[in-house]
Amino acid sequence: MTNVNLTYKQVDFPLAQVFRIARGAKTAANVIEVSLSCDGKVGRAESVPYNRYQESTDSVIAQLAYVQSKLAKGVAIESVLEAMSSGSAKNAVDCAYWDLKAKLEQCSVAELANLREPLSAVTAQTLSIDTPEAMAKAAKALANPPLIKVKLDAEGIAEKITAIHQASPDSKIIVDANEGWSMEQLLENAQLLADCNVTLIEQPLPSGEDADLLGVTLPVALCADESCHTRKDLEYLAKRYQAINIKLDKTGGLTEAIALSEEARAIGLDIMVGCMVGSSLAMAPAFLLASDAKYVDLDGPVLVAKDREFGFAIEQGMMSSLDHRLWGGAHASYE
């Protein structure tokens, strides 16, 4: 497709409260919004540059400016996308292109991609790192949701997870260490975590050091996050993990995410569909993967102080259907 115009802008979403993970804290989601227009239709998407992957808003904007210049010279967008490396810049362009195609063809992205669009999904609700008392209080305030995701660093692992489980005893729990543990800490705490209703541990060891997981059997399943980007990682991961966390800012958009999900499931890995901290516009393409995911972690809309119009509603851990006025359908309020 030629004659496609690209525009972009940075949008900052203040968070409802400070969000702390093992690598640090943040008070706002700094995202990049991309719009693609052709024949009077507009597709758009949102990506979240992430320092962990050597990205910044400036570096992503520089990539988008280059893409913009290529499209202005008449280069087909399919060729531009093929040449881009995986990451948040490609994610924004890829997902905006899916949205644009849906508008041009008067159908939904789910129909174009042959995906089962969920009517709803149970999403994890995230607790950021705090004291055991504060995390237990936050868990209790959620009123026993189906699934809680707990951010933990290397400090007070047992105390924090025990307090959270006592505060929300009926909830299943995902623990996300964000590469913050040692092998010794993983082995020491695995049984306690299992006893506290933890069903999944995300990326306990630093990426590149997870070779030690080869042949390890634990009472809780392990999920690759920072170690998993695209299909090229699967052969390595399948011998060390039982699940992978697919995030579109890592895969470089919905196109690769669909292929990654299909290949991972074919070799017996469970799927978690996750997100960076952003608005409902960032969640929307990932939501289409929820039908084939064992775990869904798309609670960005409740982490930001004010979400976009037509965003997802999340109540008691239940995520509403996708409103096509936001993304992914033939009708949109922003055209």
CSV table of C-alpha atoms in Angstrom, one decimal:
chain,number,residue,atom,x,y,z
A,1,MET,CA,0.0,0.0,0.0
A,2,THR,CA,1.4,3.4,-1.0
A,3,ASN,CA,0.2,7.0,-0.4
A,4,VAL,CA,0.1,6.4,3.3
A,5,ASN,CA,0.9,9.3,5.5
A,6,LEU,CA,2.3,8.9,9.0
A,7,THR,CA,2.1,11.3,11.9
A,8,TYR,CA,3.2,10.8,15.5
A,9,LYS,CA,3.2,12.5,18.9
A,10,GLN,CA,4.2,11.9,22.5
A,11,VAL,CA,1.4,11.6,25.0
A,12,ASP,CA,1.9,11.5,28.8
A,13,PHE,CA,-0.5,9.7,31.0
A,14,PRO,CA,0.0,10.4,34.8
A,15,LEU,CA,-0.5,7.3,36.8
A,16,ALA,CA,-3.1,6.9,39.5
A,17,GLN,CA,-0.3,6.1,42.0
A,18,VAL,CA,3.5,5.5,41.9
A,19,PHE,CA,4.3,2.2,40.2
A,20,ARG,CA,7.3,0.3,41.6
A,21,ILE,CA,9.0,-2.7,40.1
A,22,ALA,CA,12.4,-4.3,40.8
A,23,ARG,CA,14.1,-1.8,38.4
A,24,GLY,CA,12.6,1.4,39.8
A,25,ALA,CA,9.5,3.5,40.0
A,26,LYS,CA,7.5,5.7,37.6
A,27,THR,CA,4.7,8.3,38.0
A,28,ALA,CA,3.6,8.6,34.4
A,29,ALA,CA,3.3,6.5,31.2
A,30,ASN,CA,5.2,8.3,28.4
A,31,VAL,CA,3.8,6.8,25.2
A,32,ILE,CA,4.0,7.5,21.5
A,33,GLU,CA,0.8,7.7,19.4
A,34,VAL,CA,1.1,7.0,15.7
A,35,SER,CA,-1.6,7.7,13.1
A,36,LEU,CA,-1.6,6.4,9.5
A,37,SER,CA,-3.9,7.9,6.9
A,38,CYS,CA,-4.9,6.8,3.5
A,39,ASP,CA,-7.9,7.5,1.3
A,40,GLY,CA,-9.6,9.5,4.0
A,41,LYS,CA,-9.3,6.8,6.7
A,42,VAL,CA,-7.1,6.9,9.8
A,43,GLY,CA,-5.6,4.1,11.7
A,44,ARG,CA,-3.8,4.7,15.0
A,45,ALA,CA,-1.9,2.9,17.7
A,46,GLU,CA,0.2,3.5,20.8
A,47,SER,CA,3.5,2.2,21.9
A,48,VAL,CA,5.6,2.5,25.1
A,49,PRO,CA,9.4,3.0,24.7
A,50,TYR,CA,11.2,1.1,27.4
A,51,ASN,CA,14.6,1.9,28.8
A,52,ARG,CA,15.3,-1.8,29.6
A,53,TYR,CA,15.5,-2.4,25.8
A,54,GLN,CA,17.6,0.6,25.1
A,55,GLU,CA,14.6,2.7,24.0
A,56,SER,CA,13.5,6.2,24.8
A,57,THR,CA,10.8,8.5,23.4
A,58,ASP,CA,13.6,10.3,21.5
A,59,SER,CA,15.0,7.2,19.9
A,60,VAL,CA,11.5,6.0,18.9
A,61,ILE,CA,10.6,9.4,17.5
A,62,ALA,CA,13.8,9.3,15.4
A,63,GLN,CA,12.8,5.9,14.0
A,64,LEU,CA,9.3,7.2,13.2
A,65,ALA,CA,10.7,10.3,11.5
A,66,TYR,CA,12.7,8.0,9.2
A,67,VAL,CA,9.6,5.9,8.5
A,68,GLN,CA,7.6,9.1,7.8
A,69,SER,CA,10.2,10.2,5.2
A,70,LYS,CA,10.2,6.8,3.5
A,71,LEU,CA,6.4,6.8,3.2
A,72,ALA,CA,6.5,10.4,1.9
A,73,LYS,CA,8.8,9.2,-0.9
A,74,GLY,CA,6.2,6.6,-1.9
A,75,VAL,CA,7.8,3.5,-0.4
A,76,ALA,CA,5.1,0.9,0.4
A,77,ILE,CA,4.3,0.6,4.1
A,78,GLU,CA,4.7,-3.2,3.9
A,79,SER,CA,8.3,-2.8,2.7
A,80,VAL,CA,8.9,-0.2,5.5
A,81,LEU,CA,7.6,-2.6,8.2
A,82,GLU,CA,9.6,-5.5,6.9
A,83,ALA,CA,12.8,-3.5,7.2
A,84,MET,CA,12.1,-2.3,10.8
A,85,SER,CA,13.5,-4.1,13.8
A,86,SER,CA,11.3,-5.4,16.6
A,87,GLY,CA,10.5,-2.9,19.3
A,88,SER,CA,8.0,-0.2,20.2
A,89,ALA,CA,8.5,1.9,17.1
A,90,LYS,CA,7.5,-1.0,14.9
A,91,ASN,CA,4.7,-1.9,17.2
A,92,ALA,CA,3.1,1.5,16.8
A,93,VAL,CA,3.4,1.4,13.0
A,94,ASP,CA,2.3,-2.2,12.7
A,95,CYS,CA,-0.8,-1.8,14.9
A,96,ALA,CA,-1.8,1.5,13.3
A,97,TYR,CA,-1.6,-0.3,9.9
A,98,TRP,CA,-3.9,-3.1,11.1
A,99,ASP,CA,-6.3,-0.4,12.3
A,100,LEU,CA,-6.1,1.4,9.0
A,101,LYS,CA,-6.7,-1.7,6.9
A,102,ALA,CA,-9.8,-2.5,9.0
A,103,LYS,CA,-11.1,1.0,8.3
A,104,LEU,CA,-10.4,0.7,4.6
A,105,GLU,CA,-11.9,-2.7,4.2
A,106,GLN,CA,-14.9,-2.0,6.5
A,107,CYS,CA,-14.3,-4.9,8.9
A,108,SER,CA,-12.6,-5.7,12.1
A,109,VAL,CA,-8.9,-6.4,12.7
A,110,ALA,CA,-10.0,-9.7,14.2
A,111,GLU,CA,-11.6,-10.7,11.0
A,112,LEU,CA,-8.6,-9.6,8.9
A,113,ALA,CA,-6.2,-11.6,11.2
A,114,ASN,CA,-8.6,-14.6,11.6
A,115,LEU,CA,-8.6,-14.2,15.3
A,116,ARG,CA,-11.4,-14.9,17.8
A,117,GLU,CA,-12.1,-11.5,19.3
A,118,PRO,CA,-12.9,-12.0,23.0
A,119,LEU,CA,-16.2,-10.7,24.4
A,120,SER,CA,-14.4,-10.2,27.8
A,121,ALA,CA,-11.3,-11.5,29.6
A,122,VAL,CA,-10.1,-12.0,33.1
A,123,THR,CA,-7.0,-9.7,33.5
A,124,ALA,CA,-4.5,-9.7,36.3
A,125,GLN,CA,-4.5,-6.6,38.5
A,126,THR,CA,-1.1,-5.4,39.5
A,127,LEU,CA,0.4,-4.6,42.9
A,128,SER,CA,3.6,-2.7,42.8
A,129,ILE,CA,6.4,-3.1,45.3
A,130,ASP,CA,5.8,-1.8,48.8
A,131,THR,CA,5.9,-3.0,52.3
A,132,PRO,CA,4.2,-6.3,53.2
A,133,GLU,CA,1.5,-4.4,55.1
A,134,ALA,CA,0.9,-1.9,52.2
A,135,MET,CA,0.7,-4.7,49.6
A,136,ALA,CA,-1.7,-6.7,51.7
A,137,LYS,CA,-3.9,-3.6,52.1
A,138,ALA,CA,-3.8,-3.1,48.3
A,139,ALA,CA,-4.7,-6.7,47.7
A,140,LYS,CA,-7.6,-6.6,50.1
A,141,ALA,CA,-8.9,-3.5,48.4
A,142,LEU,CA,-9.3,-5.5,45.2
A,143,ALA,CA,-11.9,-7.7,47.0
A,144,ASN,CA,-10.6,-11.2,46.0
A,145,PRO,CA,-10.2,-10.8,42.2
A,146,PRO,CA,-9.6,-13.9,40.2
A,147,LEU,CA,-6.0,-13.0,39.4
A,148,ILE,CA,-3.4,-10.7,41.0
A,149,LYS,CA,0.0,-9.9,39.6
A,150,VAL,CA,2.5,-9.1,42.3
A,151,LYS,CA,5.7,-7.1,41.6
A,152,LEU,CA,8.5,-8.3,43.8
A,153,ASP,CA,12.2,-7.5,44.1
A,154,ALA,CA,14.7,-9.6,46.2
A,155,GLU,CA,13.6,-8.1,49.5
A,156,GLY,CA,11.1,-9.8,51.8
A,157,ILE,CA,9.8,-12.2,49.2
A,158,ALA,CA,8.3,-14.6,51.7
A,159,GLU,CA,6.8,-11.9,54.0
A,160,LYS,CA,5.2,-10.1,51.1
A,161,ILE,CA,3.6,-13.0,49.3
A,162,THR,CA,2.3,-14.5,52.6
A,163,ALA,CA,0.7,-11.2,53.5
A,164,ILE,CA,-0.9,-10.8,50.1
A,165,HIS,CA,-2.2,-14.4,50.1
A,166,GLN,CA,-3.7,-13.9,53.6
A,167,ALA,CA,-5.4,-10.7,52.4
A,168,SER,CA,-6.8,-12.3,49.2
A,169,PRO,CA,-6.9,-16.0,49.8
A,170,ASP,CA,-9.1,-16.9,46.9
A,171,SER,CA,-7.1,-15.1,44.3
A,172,LYS,CA,-4.6,-16.9,42.0
A,173,ILE,CA,-1.3,-15.0,41.9
A,174,ILE,CA,1.4,-14.2,39.3
A,175,VAL,CA,4.7,-13.1,40.8
A,176,ASP,CA,6.8,-10.9,38.5
A,177,ALA,CA,10.4,-10.6,39.7
A,178,ASN,CA,11.6,-8.5,36.7
A,179,GLU,CA,15.0,-10.2,36.6
A,180,GLY,CA,15.5,-9.4,40.3
A,181,TRP,CA,16.2,-12.7,41.9
A,182,SER,CA,19.1,-15.1,42.2
A,183,MET,CA,18.8,-18.9,41.5
A,184,GLU,CA,19.1,-19.4,45.3
A,185,GLN,CA,16.2,-17.2,46.0
A,186,LEU,CA,14.1,-18.9,43.4
A,187,LEU,CA,14.7,-22.3,44.8
A,188,GLU,CA,14.3,-21.2,48.4
A,189,ASN,CA,10.9,-19.6,47.8
A,190,ALA,CA,9.3,-21.8,45.2
A,191,GLN,CA,7.4,-24.1,47.5
A,192,LEU,CA,6.2,-21.2,49.7
A,193,LEU,CA,4.9,-19.4,46.6
A,194,ALA,CA,3.1,-22.5,45.5
A,195,ASP,CA,1.5,-22.8,48.9
A,196,CYS,CA,0.3,-19.2,48.7
A,197,ASN,CA,-1.6,-19.8,45.4
A,198,VAL,CA,1.1,-18.5,43.1
A,199,THR,CA,0.6,-20.2,39.7
A,200,LEU,CA,3.3,-18.5,37.7
A,201,ILE,CA,6.6,-16.8,38.3
A,202,GLU,CA,7.7,-14.3,35.6
A,203,GLN,CA,11.4,-13.9,34.7
A,204,PRO,CA,13.0,-14.6,38.1
A,205,LEU,CA,16.6,-14.5,36.8
A,206,PRO,CA,18.2,-11.9,34.6
A,207,SER,CA,17.9,-12.4,30.8
A,208,GLY,CA,21.1,-14.1,29.7
A,209,GLU,CA,21.5,-15.8,33.1
A,210,ASP,CA,18.5,-18.1,32.7
A,211,ALA,CA,20.6,-20.9,31.3
A,212,ASP,CA,20.7,-22.2,34.8
A,213,LEU,CA,17.0,-23.0,34.5
A,214,LEU,CA,17.7,-25.9,32.1
A,215,GLY,CA,16.4,-29.1,33.7
A,216,VAL,CA,15.1,-27.4,36.8
A,217,THR,CA,11.7,-28.6,38.1
A,218,LEU,CA,9.7,-26.4,40.4
A,219,PRO,CA,6.2,-26.5,41.9
A,220,VAL,CA,5.3,-23.3,40.1
A,221,ALA,CA,5.5,-22.7,36.4
A,222,LEU,CA,8.1,-20.2,35.0
A,223,CYS,CA,7.3,-17.6,32.4
A,224,ALA,CA,9.8,-15.8,30.2
A,225,ASP,CA,9.3,-12.1,29.8
A,226,GLU,CA,12.5,-10.1,29.3
A,227,SER,CA,14.0,-13.2,27.6
A,228,CYS,CA,11.2,-13.4,25.1
A,229,HIS,CA,10.8,-11.1,22.2
A,230,THR,CA,10.1,-12.9,18.9
A,231,ARG,CA,9.9,-16.4,17.5
A,232,LYS,CA,13.7,-16.7,17.2
A,233,ASP,CA,13.8,-17.0,21.0
A,234,LEU,CA,11.5,-20.0,21.3
A,235,GLU,CA,14.0,-22.9,20.9
A,236,TYR,CA,16.0,-21.6,23.8
A,237,LEU,CA,13.0,-20.7,26.0
A,238,ALA,CA,11.2,-24.0,25.5
A,239,LYS,CA,13.8,-25.9,27.5
A,240,ARG,CA,13.7,-23.5,30.4
A,241,TYR,CA,10.2,-22.1,30.8
A,242,GLN,CA,6.7,-23.3,30.7
A,243,ALA,CA,5.1,-20.1,29.5
A,244,ILE,CA,6.1,-16.9,27.6
A,245,ASN,CA,4.8,-13.3,28.1
A,246,ILE,CA,4.0,-11.8,24.7
A,247,LYS,CA,4.1,-8.0,24.7
A,248,LEU,CA,3.6,-6.1,21.5
A,249,ASP,CA,6.3,-3.6,22.3
A,250,LYS,CA,8.8,-6.5,22.3
A,251,THR,CA,7.5,-8.3,19.3
A,252,GLY,CA,7.2,-5.2,17.2
A,253,GLY,CA,3.4,-5.3,16.8
A,254,LEU,CA,0.5,-7.6,16.4
A,255,THR,CA,1.8,-9.4,13.2
A,256,GLU,CA,4.7,-11.0,15.0
A,257,ALA,CA,2.8,-11.5,18.2
A,258,ILE,CA,0.2,-13.6,16.4
A,259,ALA,CA,2.9,-15.8,14.8
A,260,LEU,CA,4.8,-16.1,18.1
A,261,SER,CA,1.6,-17.2,19.9
A,262,GLU,CA,0.9,-19.8,17.3
A,263,GLU,CA,4.4,-21.3,17.3
A,264,ALA,CA,4.7,-21.2,21.1
A,265,ARG,CA,1.4,-23.0,21.6
A,266,ALA,CA,2.4,-25.6,19.0
A,267,ILE,CA,5.4,-26.6,21.0
A,268,GLY,CA,3.5,-26.7,24.3
A,269,LEU,CA,4.2,-23.4,25.9
A,270,ASP,CA,1.4,-21.5,27.7
A,271,ILE,CA,0.8,-17.9,26.6
A,272,MET,CA,0.6,-14.9,28.8
A,273,VAL,CA,-0.4,-11.7,26.9
A,274,GLY,CA,1.1,-8.7,28.7
A,275,CYS,CA,1.7,-5.0,28.4
A,276,MET,CA,3.9,-2.1,29.3
A,277,VAL,CA,2.1,0.7,31.4
A,278,GLY,CA,0.0,2.6,28.9
A,279,SER,CA,-3.6,3.5,28.0
A,280,SER,CA,-6.4,1.3,26.5
A,281,LEU,CA,-5.1,2.1,23.0
A,282,ALA,CA,-1.9,0.1,23.8
A,283,MET,CA,-4.0,-2.7,25.3
A,284,ALA,CA,-6.4,-3.0,22.3
A,285,PRO,CA,-4.3,-5.0,19.8
A,286,ALA,CA,-3.0,-7.3,22.5
A,287,PHE,CA,-6.6,-8.0,23.7
A,288,LEU,CA,-7.1,-9.9,20.4
A,289,LEU,CA,-4.6,-12.5,21.6
A,290,ALA,CA,-6.5,-13.1,24.9
A,291,SER,CA,-8.7,-15.9,23.5
A,292,ASP,CA,-5.6,-18.2,23.1
A,293,ALA,CA,-3.9,-17.0,26.3
A,294,LYS,CA,-3.8,-18.8,29.6
A,295,TYR,CA,-3.0,-15.6,31.4
A,296,VAL,CA,-4.0,-12.0,30.5
A,297,ASP,CA,-2.2,-9.0,32.0
A,298,LEU,CA,-3.7,-5.9,30.4
A,299,ASP,CA,-4.6,-3.7,33.3
A,300,GLY,CA,-2.9,-0.6,32.0
A,301,PRO,CA,-6.3,1.3,32.0
A,302,VAL,CA,-6.6,1.0,35.8
A,303,LEU,CA,-3.0,2.1,36.4
A,304,VAL,CA,-3.3,5.5,34.5
A,305,ALA,CA,-5.2,8.3,36.3
A,306,LYS,CA,-7.3,9.0,33.2
A,307,ASP,CA,-7.7,6.6,30.3
A,308,ARG,CA,-8.6,7.4,26.7
A,309,GLU,CA,-12.2,7.7,25.6
A,310,PHE,CA,-13.9,4.4,24.6
A,311,GLY,CA,-11.3,2.5,26.7
A,312,PHE,CA,-11.7,-0.8,28.5
A,313,ALA,CA,-13.7,-1.1,31.6
A,314,ILE,CA,-12.1,-3.4,34.2
A,315,GLU,CA,-14.2,-4.4,37.2
A,316,GLN,CA,-13.4,-7.2,39.7
A,317,GLY,CA,-10.7,-8.3,37.3
A,318,MET,CA,-13.1,-8.7,34.3
A,319,MET,CA,-12.0,-6.7,31.2
A,320,SER,CA,-14.8,-5.5,28.9
A,321,SER,CA,-15.0,-6.1,25.2
A,322,LEU,CA,-13.0,-3.9,22.8
A,323,ASP,CA,-14.8,-0.8,21.7
A,324,HIS,CA,-14.0,-0.4,18.0
A,325,ARG,CA,-14.4,3.3,18.3
A,326,LEU,CA,-11.0,3.1,20.1
A,327,TRP,CA,-9.3,0.7,17.7
A,328,GLY,CA,-9.7,-2.3,15.5
A,329,GLY,CA,-12.9,-1.8,13.7
A,330,ALA,CA,-14.6,-0.1,10.8
A,331,HIS,CA,-15.9,2.8,12.8
A,332,ALA,CA,-13.9,5.2,14.8
A,333,SER,CA,-14.6,8.5,16.5
A,334,TYR,CA,-11.2,10.0,15.6
A,335,GLU,CA,-11.6,9.9,11.8
